[in-house]
mmCIF file of C-alpha atoms and ligand atoms in Angstrom:
data_model
loop_
_atom_site.group_PDB
_atom_site.id
_atom_site.type_symbol
_atom_site.label_atom_id
_atom_site.label_comp_id
_atom_site.label_asym_id
_atom_site.label_seq_id
_atom_site.Cartn_x
_atom_site.Cartn_y
_atom_site.Cartn_z
ATOM 1 C CA UNK A 1 -23.780 0.743 -16.679
ATOM 2 C CA UNK A 2 -24.585 0.539 -13.378
ATOM 3 C CA UNK A 3 -22.977 -2.576 -11.697
ATOM 4 C CA UNK A 4 -22.014 -4.045 -8.067
ATOM 5 C CA UNK A 5 -19.256 -4.019 -6.538
ATOM 6 C CA UNK A 6 -17.710 -7.628 -6.597
ATOM 7 C CA UNK A 7 -17.876 -7.176 -10.343
ATOM 8 C CA UNK A 8 -16.555 -4.246 -11.013
ATOM 9 C CA UNK A 9 -13.824 -5.716 -8.892
ATOM 10 C CA UNK A 10 -13.896 -9.310 -10.695
ATOM 11 C CA UNK A 11 -13.237 -7.146 -14.175
ATOM 12 C CA UNK A 12 -11.255 -5.459 -12.792
ATOM 13 C CA UNK A 13 -8.795 -7.716 -11.299
ATOM 14 C CA UNK A 14 -8.880 -9.665 -14.904
ATOM 15 C CA UNK A 15 -7.644 -7.223 -16.920
ATOM 16 C CA UNK A 16 -4.744 -6.851 -14.757
ATOM 17 C CA UNK A 17 -4.271 -10.223 -14.336
ATOM 18 C CA UNK A 18 -4.573 -10.535 -18.040
ATOM 19 C CA UNK A 19 -2.237 -7.783 -18.210
ATOM 20 C CA UNK A 20 0.561 -9.601 -16.743
ATOM 21 C CA UNK A 21 -0.046 -9.709 -12.238
ATOM 22 C CA UNK A 22 -0.623 -12.313 -10.538
ATOM 23 C CA UNK A 23 -4.225 -12.966 -9.054
ATOM 24 C CA UNK A 24 -2.875 -12.051 -5.651
ATOM 25 C CA UNK A 25 -2.125 -8.511 -6.706
ATOM 26 C CA UNK A 26 -4.490 -7.687 -8.939
ATOM 27 C CA UNK A 27 -6.817 -8.465 -6.123
ATOM 28 C CA UNK A 28 -5.029 -5.861 -4.277
ATOM 29 C CA UNK A 29 -5.214 -3.384 -7.083
ATOM 30 C CA UNK A 30 -9.028 -3.966 -7.546
ATOM 31 C CA UNK A 31 -10.091 -3.203 -3.664
ATOM 32 C CA UNK A 32 -8.114 -0.302 -4.497
ATOM 33 C CA UNK A 33 -9.433 0.962 -7.632
ATOM 34 C CA UNK A 34 -12.952 -0.317 -5.867
ATOM 35 C CA UNK A 35 -12.879 1.788 -3.417
ATOM 36 C CA UNK A 36 -11.808 4.827 -5.114
ATOM 37 C CA UNK A 37 -14.815 4.410 -7.364
ATOM 38 C CA UNK A 38 -17.619 3.563 -4.487
ATOM 39 C CA UNK A 39 -16.071 6.640 -2.064
ATOM 40 C CA UNK A 40 -16.784 8.872 -5.449
ATOM 41 C CA UNK A 41 -12.851 9.522 -6.513
ATOM 42 C CA UNK A 42 -13.496 8.656 -10.031
ATOM 43 C CA UNK A 43 -10.143 9.746 -10.581
ATOM 44 C CA UNK A 44 -7.991 7.532 -8.916
ATOM 45 C CA UNK A 45 -10.998 4.249 -10.216
ATOM 46 C CA UNK A 46 -11.718 2.376 -13.086
ATOM 47 C CA UNK A 47 -10.454 5.261 -15.999
ATOM 48 C CA UNK A 48 -6.966 4.136 -14.647
ATOM 49 C CA UNK A 49 -6.980 0.153 -15.652
ATOM 50 C CA UNK A 50 -6.258 1.054 -19.303
ATOM 51 C CA UNK A 51 -2.685 2.864 -17.759
ATOM 52 C CA UNK A 52 -1.636 0.541 -15.740
ATOM 53 C CA UNK A 53 -3.069 -2.797 -17.632
ATOM 54 C CA UNK A 54 -0.139 -1.370 -20.076
ATOM 55 C CA UNK A 55 2.531 -0.728 -18.519
ATOM 56 C CA UNK A 56 2.366 -4.261 -16.746
ATOM 57 C CA UNK A 57 2.161 -5.814 -20.030
ATOM 58 C CA UNK A 58 5.299 -3.434 -21.316
ATOM 59 C CA UNK A 59 7.217 -3.698 -17.707
ATOM 60 C CA UNK A 60 7.226 -1.462 -15.941
ATOM 61 C CA UNK A 61 5.471 -2.839 -13.312
ATOM 62 C CA UNK A 62 8.020 -5.184 -11.796
ATOM 63 C CA UNK A 63 5.303 -8.171 -11.941
ATOM 64 C CA UNK A 64 7.646 -10.276 -8.902
ATOM 65 C CA UNK A 65 9.583 -7.649 -7.212
ATOM 66 C CA UNK A 66 12.147 -8.614 -4.435
ATOM 67 C CA UNK A 67 10.636 -6.277 -1.753
ATOM 68 C CA UNK A 68 12.356 -5.922 1.634
ATOM 69 C CA UNK A 69 11.065 -4.434 4.618
ATOM 70 C CA UNK A 70 13.814 -2.598 6.332
ATOM 71 C CA UNK A 71 14.095 -1.974 9.288
ATOM 72 C CA UNK A 72 16.186 1.425 10.444
ATOM 73 C CA UNK A 73 15.642 2.268 14.249
ATOM 74 C CA UNK A 74 12.637 2.079 16.398
ATOM 75 C CA UNK A 75 10.343 3.479 15.033
ATOM 76 C CA UNK A 76 11.375 3.627 11.458
ATOM 77 C CA UNK A 77 11.100 1.602 8.354
ATOM 78 C CA UNK A 78 12.023 1.248 4.927
ATOM 79 C CA UNK A 79 10.100 -0.878 2.277
ATOM 80 C CA UNK A 80 11.996 -1.494 -0.778
ATOM 81 C CA UNK A 81 9.556 -1.577 -3.572
ATOM 82 C CA UNK A 82 11.723 -2.499 -6.475
ATOM 83 C CA UNK A 83 8.947 -0.696 -8.254
ATOM 84 C CA UNK A 84 6.617 -3.537 -8.108
ATOM 85 C CA UNK A 85 2.428 -2.320 -7.757
ATOM 86 C CA UNK A 86 2.476 0.422 -5.673
ATOM 87 C CA UNK A 87 -0.850 -0.096 -4.394
ATOM 88 C CA UNK A 88 0.545 -3.674 -3.753
ATOM 89 C CA UNK A 89 3.609 -2.431 -1.868
ATOM 90 C CA UNK A 90 1.828 0.647 0.151
ATOM 91 C CA UNK A 91 -0.658 -1.649 1.683
ATOM 92 C CA UNK A 92 2.110 -3.753 2.473
ATOM 93 C CA UNK A 93 4.188 -0.655 4.549
ATOM 94 C CA UNK A 94 0.967 0.172 5.767
ATOM 95 C CA UNK A 95 0.639 -2.934 7.768
ATOM 96 C CA UNK A 96 4.202 -2.541 8.917
ATOM 97 C CA UNK A 97 3.884 0.980 9.893
ATOM 98 C CA UNK A 98 0.493 -0.461 12.084
ATOM 99 C CA UNK A 99 2.629 -3.349 13.362
ATOM 100 C CA UNK A 100 5.444 -0.366 14.580
ATOM 101 C CA UNK A 101 3.052 2.256 15.931
ATOM 102 C CA UNK A 102 0.450 -0.672 17.924
ATOM 103 C CA UNK A 103 3.524 -1.455 20.017
ATOM 104 C CA UNK A 104 6.515 1.623 20.025
ATOM 105 C CA UNK A 105 3.332 4.419 19.482
ATOM 106 C CA UNK A 106 4.711 5.836 15.994
ATOM 107 C CA UNK A 107 5.817 4.515 13.214
ATOM 108 C CA UNK A 108 7.280 5.608 10.509
ATOM 109 C CA UNK A 109 7.592 4.375 6.907
ATOM 110 C CA UNK A 110 9.053 5.071 3.824
ATOM 111 C CA UNK A 111 8.315 3.362 0.786
ATOM 112 C CA UNK A 112 10.732 3.070 -2.099
ATOM 113 C CA UNK A 113 11.121 2.572 -5.729
ATOM 114 C CA UNK A 114 7.168 2.263 -6.302
ATOM 115 C CA UNK A 115 4.789 2.943 -9.174
ATOM 116 C CA UNK A 116 0.810 5.004 -9.145
ATOM 117 C CA UNK A 117 0.162 3.720 -6.189
ATOM 118 C CA UNK A 118 -3.966 5.806 -6.538
ATOM 119 C CA UNK A 119 -6.451 7.123 -3.807
ATOM 120 C CA UNK A 120 -4.076 7.252 -0.900
ATOM 121 C CA UNK A 121 -6.788 7.509 1.945
ATOM 122 C CA UNK A 122 -7.730 3.704 1.133
ATOM 123 C CA UNK A 123 -4.249 3.151 3.077
ATOM 124 C CA UNK A 124 -4.829 6.043 6.219
ATOM 125 C CA UNK A 125 -8.163 4.298 6.707
ATOM 126 C CA UNK A 126 -6.482 1.566 6.904
ATOM 127 C CA UNK A 127 -5.036 3.052 9.786
ATOM 128 C CA UNK A 128 -7.880 4.302 11.202
ATOM 129 C CA UNK A 129 -9.487 0.774 11.256
ATOM 130 C CA UNK A 130 -6.913 -0.430 13.412
ATOM 131 C CA UNK A 131 -8.088 2.472 15.913
ATOM 132 C CA UNK A 132 -4.836 4.381 14.798
ATOM 133 C CA UNK A 133 -4.221 7.722 13.068
ATOM 134 C CA UNK A 134 -2.889 6.958 9.436
ATOM 135 C CA UNK A 135 -0.720 10.099 7.675
ATOM 136 C CA UNK A 136 0.586 8.899 4.127
ATOM 137 C CA UNK A 137 1.487 11.101 1.426
ATOM 138 C CA UNK A 138 3.656 10.509 -1.866
ATOM 139 C CA UNK A 139 5.399 12.158 -4.799
ATOM 140 C CA UNK A 140 3.555 12.289 -8.497
ATOM 141 C CA UNK A 141 5.170 12.862 -11.577
ATOM 142 C CA UNK A 142 5.589 16.907 -12.027
ATOM 143 C CA UNK A 143 2.717 18.963 -13.982
ATOM 144 C CA UNK A 144 2.087 21.980 -11.489
ATOM 145 C CA UNK A 145 3.524 25.180 -11.074
ATOM 146 C CA UNK A 146 5.868 26.487 -8.549
ATOM 147 C CA UNK A 147 4.039 29.588 -6.839
ATOM 148 C CA UNK A 148 5.358 32.636 -9.119
ATOM 149 C CA UNK A 149 6.712 30.067 -11.923
ATOM 150 C CA UNK A 150 5.904 29.219 -15.337
ATOM 151 C CA UNK A 151 7.110 25.821 -15.862
ATOM 152 C CA UNK A 152 6.395 22.602 -14.393
ATOM 153 C CA UNK A 153 8.247 21.600 -10.993
ATOM 154 C CA UNK A 154 6.609 19.314 -8.475
ATOM 155 C CA UNK A 155 3.994 16.857 -9.114
ATOM 156 C CA UNK A 156 0.170 16.941 -7.662
ATOM 157 C CA UNK A 157 1.639 15.563 -4.633
ATOM 158 C CA UNK A 158 -1.454 14.173 -2.539
ATOM 159 C CA UNK A 159 -2.136 14.469 1.332
ATOM 160 C CA UNK A 160 -4.397 11.893 3.314
ATOM 161 C CA UNK A 161 -5.333 11.977 6.934
ATOM 162 C CA UNK A 162 -7.266 9.374 9.119
ATOM 163 C CA UNK A 163 -8.496 9.623 12.446
ATOM 164 C CA UNK A 164 -10.498 7.020 14.048
ATOM 165 C CA UNK A 165 -14.038 7.683 16.359
ATOM 166 C CA UNK A 166 -15.643 5.509 17.498
ATOM 167 C CA UNK A 167 -18.669 5.649 15.362
ATOM 168 C CA UNK A 168 -16.839 6.746 11.620
ATOM 169 C CA UNK A 169 -13.668 7.661 10.508
ATOM 170 C CA UNK A 170 -12.303 11.112 9.806
ATOM 171 C CA UNK A 171 -10.892 11.206 6.296
ATOM 172 C CA UNK A 172 -9.461 13.727 3.589
ATOM 173 C CA UNK A 173 -7.387 12.951 1.103
ATOM 174 C CA UNK A 174 -5.935 15.581 -1.693
ATOM 175 C CA UNK A 175 -4.225 16.470 -4.490
ATOM 176 C CA UNK A 176 -1.989 19.878 -3.448
ATOM 177 C CA UNK A 177 -3.410 21.502 -6.657
ATOM 178 C CA UNK A 178 -6.194 22.887 -7.009
ATOM 179 C CA UNK A 179 -8.312 20.451 -9.646
ATOM 180 C CA UNK A 180 -6.816 17.139 -10.551
ATOM 181 C CA UNK A 181 -5.584 16.410 -14.264
ATOM 182 C CA UNK A 182 -8.313 14.838 -15.094
ATOM 183 C CA UNK A 183 -10.882 17.531 -14.216
ATOM 184 C CA UNK A 184 -8.671 19.989 -16.985
ATOM 185 C CA UNK A 185 -9.692 16.506 -18.760
ATOM 186 C CA UNK A 186 -13.079 16.736 -19.153
ATOM 187 C CA UNK A 187 -13.112 20.654 -20.036
ATOM 188 C CA UNK A 188 -10.939 19.773 -23.170
ATOM 189 C CA UNK A 189 -13.775 17.135 -24.113
ATOM 190 C CA UNK A 190 -16.519 18.995 -23.604
ATOM 191 C CA UNK A 191 -15.353 22.250 -24.477
ATOM 192 C CA UNK A 192 -15.809 24.693 -21.484
ATOM 193 C CA UNK A 193 -14.013 26.740 -19.571
ATOM 194 C CA UNK A 194 -12.607 26.808 -16.631
ATOM 195 C CA UNK A 195 -12.303 29.448 -13.663
ATOM 196 C CA UNK A 196 -8.995 31.142 -13.767
ATOM 197 C CA UNK A 197 -8.032 29.745 -10.538
ATOM 198 C CA UNK A 198 -7.094 25.955 -11.832
ATOM 199 C CA UNK A 199 -4.367 26.369 -14.223
ATOM 200 C CA UNK A 200 -1.324 28.384 -16.432
ATOM 201 C CA UNK A 201 -0.464 28.546 -19.827
ATOM 202 C CA UNK A 202 2.819 28.379 -22.150
ATOM 203 C CA UNK A 203 3.230 32.045 -19.970
ATOM 204 C CA UNK A 204 2.870 31.061 -16.579
ATOM 205 C CA UNK A 205 -0.708 33.245 -16.900
ATOM 206 C CA UNK A 206 -3.783 31.947 -15.369
ATOM 207 C CA UNK A 207 -5.896 30.546 -18.200
ATOM 208 C CA UNK A 208 -9.933 29.561 -18.143
ATOM 209 C CA UNK A 209 -8.878 28.464 -21.773
ATOM 210 C CA UNK A 210 -8.714 23.534 -20.956
ATOM 211 C CA UNK A 211 -6.683 23.102 -24.167
ATOM 212 C CA UNK A 212 -3.934 25.619 -22.996
ATOM 213 C CA UNK A 213 -2.814 23.665 -19.985
ATOM 214 C CA UNK A 214 0.605 23.685 -19.704
ATOM 215 C CA UNK A 215 0.444 23.752 -15.606
ATOM 216 C CA UNK A 216 -1.324 23.680 -12.743
ATOM 217 C CA UNK A 217 -1.462 25.761 -9.671
ATOM 218 C CA UNK A 218 -0.660 24.845 -6.205
ATOM 219 C CA UNK A 219 -4.168 24.781 -4.026
ATOM 220 C CA UNK A 220 -4.161 28.750 -1.862
ATOM 221 C CA UNK A 221 -0.916 29.635 -3.465
ATOM 222 C CA UNK A 222 2.361 29.194 -1.343
ATOM 223 C CA UNK A 223 0.415 28.111 1.368
ATOM 224 C CA UNK A 224 -0.649 24.578 -1.344
ATOM 225 C CA UNK A 225 3.267 25.214 -2.751
ATOM 226 C CA UNK A 226 4.666 24.770 0.641
ATOM 227 C CA UNK A 227 3.172 22.004 1.008
ATOM 228 C CA UNK A 228 4.035 20.247 -2.022
ATOM 229 C CA UNK A 229 7.328 21.087 -1.244
ATOM 230 C CA UNK A 230 6.809 18.955 2.147
ATOM 231 C CA UNK A 231 5.284 16.417 0.687
ATOM 232 C CA UNK A 232 8.198 16.294 -2.010
ATOM 233 C CA UNK A 233 11.213 15.927 0.461
ATOM 234 C CA UNK A 234 9.290 13.499 3.081
ATOM 235 C CA UNK A 235 8.549 11.166 0.523
ATOM 236 C CA UNK A 236 11.268 11.290 -2.128
ATOM 237 C CA UNK A 237 15.068 13.716 -0.705
ATOM 238 C CA UNK A 238 14.429 11.934 2.796
ATOM 239 C CA UNK A 239 13.793 8.677 1.109
ATOM 240 C CA UNK A 240 17.163 8.924 -1.303
ATOM 241 C CA UNK A 241 14.746 9.119 -3.943
ATOM 242 C CA UNK A 242 14.521 11.946 -7.399
ATOM 243 C CA UNK A 243 12.422 14.876 -6.198
ATOM 244 C CA UNK A 244 11.183 17.871 -8.116
ATOM 245 C CA UNK A 245 11.354 18.129 -11.753
ATOM 246 C CA UNK A 246 13.349 14.428 -12.093
ATOM 247 C CA UNK A 247 10.110 12.955 -10.608
ATOM 248 C CA UNK A 248 9.048 10.480 -13.540
ATOM 249 C CA UNK A 249 6.398 11.148 -14.992
ATOM 250 C CA UNK A 250 3.305 9.382 -16.051
ATOM 251 C CA UNK A 251 3.494 9.243 -18.842
ATOM 252 C CA UNK A 252 6.925 9.093 -20.923
ATOM 253 C CA UNK A 253 8.074 5.294 -21.059
ATOM 254 C CA UNK A 254 6.359 2.028 -19.950
ATOM 255 C CA UNK A 255 8.575 0.251 -20.230
ATOM 256 C CA UNK A 256 9.792 1.242 -17.288
ATOM 257 C CA UNK A 257 10.475 1.617 -13.586
ATOM 258 C CA UNK A 258 8.941 4.730 -11.703
ATOM 259 C CA UNK A 259 11.141 5.084 -8.843
ATOM 260 C CA UNK A 260 8.238 7.124 -6.798
ATOM 261 C CA UNK A 261 8.538 7.854 -2.779
ATOM 262 C CA UNK A 262 5.116 7.010 -0.115
ATOM 263 C CA UNK A 263 5.750 8.002 3.374
ATOM 264 C CA UNK A 264 3.098 6.825 6.339
ATOM 265 C CA UNK A 265 3.367 8.239 9.372
ATOM 266 C CA UNK A 266 0.939 6.668 12.158
ATOM 267 C CA UNK A 267 0.230 7.869 16.207
ATOM 268 C CA UNK A 268 -0.958 5.496 18.331
ATOM 269 C CA UNK A 269 -3.470 7.722 20.242
ATOM 270 C CA UNK A 270 -3.175 5.664 23.096
ATOM 271 C CA UNK A 271 1.060 7.053 23.938
ATOM 272 C CA UNK A 272 -0.790 10.202 24.085
ATOM 273 C CA UNK A 273 -4.119 9.747 27.072
ATOM 274 C CA UNK A 274 -6.507 7.994 26.867
ATOM 275 C CA UNK A 275 -7.488 5.603 23.736
ATOM 276 C CA UNK A 276 -11.430 5.935 24.218
ATOM 277 C CA UNK A 277 -11.908 8.903 24.854
ATOM 278 C CA UNK A 278 -9.817 9.656 22.317
ATOM 279 C CA UNK A 279 -12.563 7.448 20.133
ATOM 280 C CA UNK A 280 -15.336 9.720 21.682
ATOM 281 C CA UNK A 281 -13.671 13.599 21.583
ATOM 282 C CA UNK A 282 -13.031 12.431 16.867
ATOM 283 C CA UNK A 283 -16.869 11.142 17.074
ATOM 284 C CA UNK A 284 -17.838 14.550 18.981
ATOM 285 C CA UNK A 285 -15.471 16.666 16.890
ATOM 286 C CA UNK A 286 -18.145 15.559 13.841
ATOM 287 C CA UNK A 287 -20.459 15.345 15.307
ATOM 288 C CA UNK A 288 -20.570 19.317 16.504
ATOM 289 C CA UNK A 289 -19.359 19.651 12.777
ATOM 290 C CA UNK A 290 -22.052 18.955 11.088
ATOM 291 C CA UNK A 291 -23.985 21.228 14.205
ATOM 292 C CA UNK A 292 -22.276 23.859 12.811
ATOM 293 C CA UNK A 293 -24.470 26.651 10.998
ATOM 294 C CA UNK A 294 -24.569 25.635 7.656
ATOM 295 C CA UNK A 295 -23.908 29.095 5.280
ATOM 296 C CA UNK A 296 -26.413 30.183 3.229
ATOM 297 C CA UNK A 297 -27.280 28.174 0.344
ATOM 298 C CA UNK A 298 -25.761 24.977 1.871
ATOM 299 C CA UNK A 299 -27.893 22.239 3.441
ATOM 300 C CA UNK A 300 -25.141 21.243 6.404
ATOM 301 C CA UNK A 301 -21.824 21.359 6.955
ATOM 302 C CA UNK A 302 -20.005 17.687 6.663
ATOM 303 C CA UNK A 303 -17.276 16.051 8.178
ATOM 304 C CA UNK A 304 -14.048 16.013 6.043
ATOM 305 C CA UNK A 305 -14.614 12.485 3.894
ATOM 306 C CA UNK A 306 -18.181 12.617 4.581
ATOM 307 C CA UNK A 307 -19.632 13.095 1.120
ATOM 308 C CA UNK A 308 -16.885 10.099 0.024
ATOM 309 C CA UNK A 309 -18.719 8.257 3.141
ATOM 310 C CA UNK A 310 -21.735 8.430 1.714
ATOM 311 C CA UNK A 311 -21.643 8.033 -1.521
ATOM 312 C CA UNK A 312 -19.884 4.538 0.016
ATOM 313 C CA UNK A 313 -22.887 4.208 1.919
ATOM 314 C CA UNK A 314 -24.787 4.562 -1.251
ATOM 315 C CA UNK A 315 -23.075 2.591 -3.827
ATOM 316 C CA UNK A 316 -23.290 -0.112 -1.629
ATOM 317 C CA UNK A 317 -27.108 -0.036 -1.849
ATOM 318 C CA UNK A 318 -27.759 1.580 -5.158
ATOM 319 C CA UNK A 319 -23.898 -0.435 -7.487
ATOM 320 C CA UNK A 320 -22.037 1.706 -9.359
ATOM 321 C CA UNK A 321 -21.675 3.606 -12.086
ATOM 322 C CA UNK A 322 -19.205 2.787 -14.709
ATOM 323 C CA UNK A 323 -18.824 4.916 -17.963
ATOM 324 C CA UNK A 324 -19.908 3.280 -20.935
ATOM 325 C CA UNK A 325 -16.928 2.823 -22.583
ATOM 326 C CA UNK A 326 -14.981 2.345 -19.501
ATOM 327 C CA UNK A 327 -17.312 -0.611 -19.151
ATOM 328 C CA UNK A 328 -16.729 -1.795 -22.584
ATOM 329 C CA UNK A 329 -13.186 -2.018 -21.818
ATOM 330 C CA UNK A 330 -13.469 -4.330 -19.301
ATOM 331 C CA UNK A 331 -15.437 -6.702 -20.769
ATOM 332 C CA UNK A 332 -13.026 -7.235 -23.295
ATOM 333 C CA UNK A 333 -10.253 -9.268 -25.089
ATOM 334 C CA UNK A 334 -7.838 -6.749 -25.061
ATOM 335 C CA UNK A 335 -4.913 -5.644 -21.985
ATOM 336 C CA UNK A 336 -5.378 -1.984 -23.617
ATOM 337 C CA UNK A 337 -6.903 -0.074 -27.073
ATOM 338 C CA UNK A 338 -5.562 3.452 -26.476
ATOM 339 C CA UNK A 339 -1.807 3.749 -25.115
ATOM 340 C CA UNK A 340 -0.748 5.830 -22.793
ATOM 341 C CA UNK A 341 2.807 5.006 -23.608
ATOM 342 C CA UNK A 342 5.466 8.365 -24.051
ATOM 343 C CA UNK A 343 2.225 11.575 -24.140
ATOM 344 C CA UNK A 344 3.506 14.892 -23.293
ATOM 345 C CA UNK A 345 1.490 15.094 -19.804
ATOM 346 C CA UNK A 346 -0.305 17.894 -21.410
ATOM 347 C CA UNK A 347 -1.184 16.348 -24.216
ATOM 348 C CA UNK A 348 -5.065 16.838 -25.576
ATOM 349 C CA UNK A 349 -5.753 13.121 -25.897
ATOM 350 C CA UNK A 350 -5.618 10.508 -23.148
HETATM 351 P P1 NAI B 401 -11.008 16.853 -3.472
HETATM 352 O O1 NAI B 401 -11.397 17.693 -4.070
HETATM 353 O O2 NAI B 401 -11.751 15.921 -4.278
HETATM 354 O O3 NAI B 401 -11.526 16.083 -2.007
HETATM 355 C C1 NAI B 401 -10.232 17.131 -1.236
HETATM 356 C C2 NAI B 401 -11.118 16.469 -0.311
HETATM 357 O O4 NAI B 401 -12.257 17.136 0.254
HETATM 358 C C3 NAI B 401 -11.803 14.643 0.469
HETATM 359 O O5 NAI B 401 -11.079 14.688 1.335
HETATM 360 C C4 NAI B 401 -12.895 15.139 0.468
HETATM 361 O O6 NAI B 401 -14.046 14.272 1.470
HETATM 362 C C5 NAI B 401 -13.048 16.369 0.860
HETATM 363 N N1 NAI B 401 -14.398 17.645 1.276
HETATM 364 C C6 NAI B 401 -14.673 17.828 -0.447
HETATM 365 N N2 NAI B 401 -15.836 18.415 -0.514
HETATM 366 C C7 NAI B 401 -15.799 19.014 1.361
HETATM 367 C C8 NAI B 401 -17.205 19.609 1.700
HETATM 368 N N3 NAI B 401 -18.237 20.045 0.887
HETATM 369 N N4 NAI B 401 -17.110 18.535 2.766
HETATM 370 C C9 NAI B 401 -16.050 18.380 4.148
HETATM 371 N N5 NAI B 401 -15.092 17.850 2.470
HETATM 372 C C10 NAI B 401 -15.319 17.702 2.033
HETATM 373 O O7 NAI B 401 -10.045 15.461 -4.316
HETATM 374 P P2 NAI B 401 -8.720 15.849 -5.031
HETATM 375 O O8 NAI B 401 -7.890 16.535 -5.257
HETATM 376 O O9 NAI B 401 -9.295 15.582 -6.689
HETATM 377 O O10 NAI B 401 -7.746 14.496 -4.827
HETATM 378 C C11 NAI B 401 -8.811 12.799 -5.241
HETATM 379 C C12 NAI B 401 -7.867 11.974 -5.006
HETATM 380 O O11 NAI B 401 -6.668 11.727 -5.930
HETATM 381 C C13 NAI B 401 -7.239 11.496 -3.562
HETATM 382 O O12 NAI B 401 -7.645 10.454 -4.089
HETATM 383 C C14 NAI B 401 -6.031 11.196 -4.184
HETATM 384 O O13 NAI B 401 -5.438 10.657 -2.522
HETATM 385 C C15 NAI B 401 -5.852 11.232 -5.352
HETATM 386 N N6 NAI B 401 -4.096 11.602 -5.890
HETATM 387 C C16 NAI B 401 -3.478 10.225 -6.359
HETATM 388 C C17 NAI B 401 -2.070 10.409 -6.745
HETATM 389 C C18 NAI B 401 -1.138 9.479 -6.553
HETATM 390 O O14 NAI B 401 -0.555 10.178 -7.389
HETATM 391 N N7 NAI B 401 -0.960 8.845 -5.802
HETATM 392 C C19 NAI B 401 -1.941 11.877 -7.333
HETATM 393 C C20 NAI B 401 -2.559 13.224 -6.990
HETATM 394 C C21 NAI B 401 -4.016 12.858 -6.623
#
């Protein structure tokens, strides 16, 4: 089913309000989900609505959180989120960070006690749209083996960075695992083998059978493992939250808050040199990357985030393709149909 952004936004927001969320909060969540879908980040778009709706209805996301912004220093703050919707809290925390960085040059804002925040480039792009550099990272449920390990410890802890150029924004946004769990689910559903670099089985050995997967692998071996560690320290340990394997599971109990953490770092280029020169130079980098001689079989070298920019421009014109079953669910009167509650993270169905 192909639909335009506005219709998709309305469908998602209606479902979330049906689940019990206020219209204002539902609109913010729909913004972030449509952003992901429009930019081709399907793992964090419409496919998640049913899960969020079930969690909202079962009480695992605080509907009316007591949000408190605690300024802890000249350039630092903590947003206490009371396990409200992660997307609402993350957006608000980025607004706080943007205002602080405009005035002080740099801002470090932690979000304490939140639910899942989706595709985190949404927040770093907010900073870049304000002419600032944005960095975001967050905790995610444990599904990844530490380098050399046979059991899971860290989450797929994502990292996003955005820098503004004169005309475009350069963004990278990635999980620190080789592949998102959703990609393995997709291969399971098609009964297709996966590359042995994606995941391990119960004994910790790399596997090509998606049904045997019991742990994901970090990107680039020990290097991705190091990044996961860094993200868990900065967005969890630093904020006094559960860390490592104690981070809550996405599916363990949908009636409970997840107590996740996220960190935003925003830098104002004007405090480090001339703002206009910075914008010009970032733009120049993008142009130079596009001019790099491509390897055989590659049409063009793209700047980080360009694929998503191109997809966004395309879907703006041509609409967004939604999986039929998801469209049917969004149109239905059900808050949720297939329960995600108490699922083993590596279970076959979901
Ligand atoms: P991905 O592997 O699809 O892309 C990673 C990055 O590489 C992107 O910035 C993409 O634009 C860039 N890229 C891809 N191909 C490229 C090319 N040919 N040239 C230049 N750049 C290229 O992303 P991944 O790791 O699957 O993450 C998907 C989403 O999942 C992200 O939005 C992330 O924030 C989100 N996520 C959120 C979590 C949460 O708990 N909130 C947990 C894990 C992931």
